XYZ file of C-alpha atoms in Angstrom:
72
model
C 58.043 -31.494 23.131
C 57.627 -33.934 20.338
C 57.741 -32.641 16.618
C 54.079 -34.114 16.454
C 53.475 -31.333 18.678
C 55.238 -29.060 17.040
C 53.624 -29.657 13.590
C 51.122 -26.642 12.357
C 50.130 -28.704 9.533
C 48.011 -32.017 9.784
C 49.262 -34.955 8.649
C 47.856 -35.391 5.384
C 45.621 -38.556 4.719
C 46.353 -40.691 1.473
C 42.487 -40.844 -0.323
C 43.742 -43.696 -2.134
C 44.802 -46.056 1.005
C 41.949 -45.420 3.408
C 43.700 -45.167 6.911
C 46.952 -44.896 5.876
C 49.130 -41.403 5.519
C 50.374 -40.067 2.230
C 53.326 -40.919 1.726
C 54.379 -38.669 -0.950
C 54.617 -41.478 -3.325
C 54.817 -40.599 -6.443
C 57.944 -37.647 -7.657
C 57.110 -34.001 -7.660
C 53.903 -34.620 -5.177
C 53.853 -32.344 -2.139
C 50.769 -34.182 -1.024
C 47.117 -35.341 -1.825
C 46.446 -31.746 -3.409
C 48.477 -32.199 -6.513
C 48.926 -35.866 -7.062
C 48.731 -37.289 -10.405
C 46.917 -40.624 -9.074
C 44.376 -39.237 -6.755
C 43.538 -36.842 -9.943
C 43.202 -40.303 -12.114
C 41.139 -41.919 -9.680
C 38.683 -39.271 -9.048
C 38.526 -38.403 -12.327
C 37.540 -41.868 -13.250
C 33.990 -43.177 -12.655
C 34.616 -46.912 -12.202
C 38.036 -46.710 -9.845
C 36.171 -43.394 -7.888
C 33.195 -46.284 -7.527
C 35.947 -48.953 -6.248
C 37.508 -46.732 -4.363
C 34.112 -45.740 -2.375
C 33.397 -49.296 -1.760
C 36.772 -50.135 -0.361
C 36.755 -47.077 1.845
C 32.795 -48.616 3.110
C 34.657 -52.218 3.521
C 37.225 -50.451 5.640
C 35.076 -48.616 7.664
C 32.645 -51.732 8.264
C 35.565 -53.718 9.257
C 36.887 -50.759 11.907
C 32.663 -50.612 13.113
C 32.485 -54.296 13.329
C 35.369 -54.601 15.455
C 33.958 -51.986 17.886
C 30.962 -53.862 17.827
C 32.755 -56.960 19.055
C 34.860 -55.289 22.268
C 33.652 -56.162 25.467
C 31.973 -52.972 27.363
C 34.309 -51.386 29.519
């Protein structure tokens, strides 16, 4: 067994970097829950806007490169 398997927790998701996991990066953080710069962000109007619009410009990139695959 892997410890992936073993894990009873999911892997928490950073809402900062769309796509990428948290990484626990700033001190004291035990994950997206109770850190200090997704509270700034969200709590911010303009970087919760640029933060929306990079998450939709990540997820057209992801949908455009599905388009583009050949049919299996």
């Amino acid at each position: 067994m892997t410890a992936r398997t073993l894990s009873r927790h999911p892997d928490a998701k950073c809402p900062i970097r769309p796509g990428e996991p948290c990484t626990l990066c700033l001190p004291g953080a035990t994950g997206p829950a109770d850190c200090g710069l997704v509270y700034l962000v969200m709590g911010d109007d303009e970087l919760r806007e640029g933060l929306h619009q990079t998450r939709l410009a990540v997820r057209g990139t992801v949908t455009d490169a599905l388009a583009e695959r050949p049919a299996a």
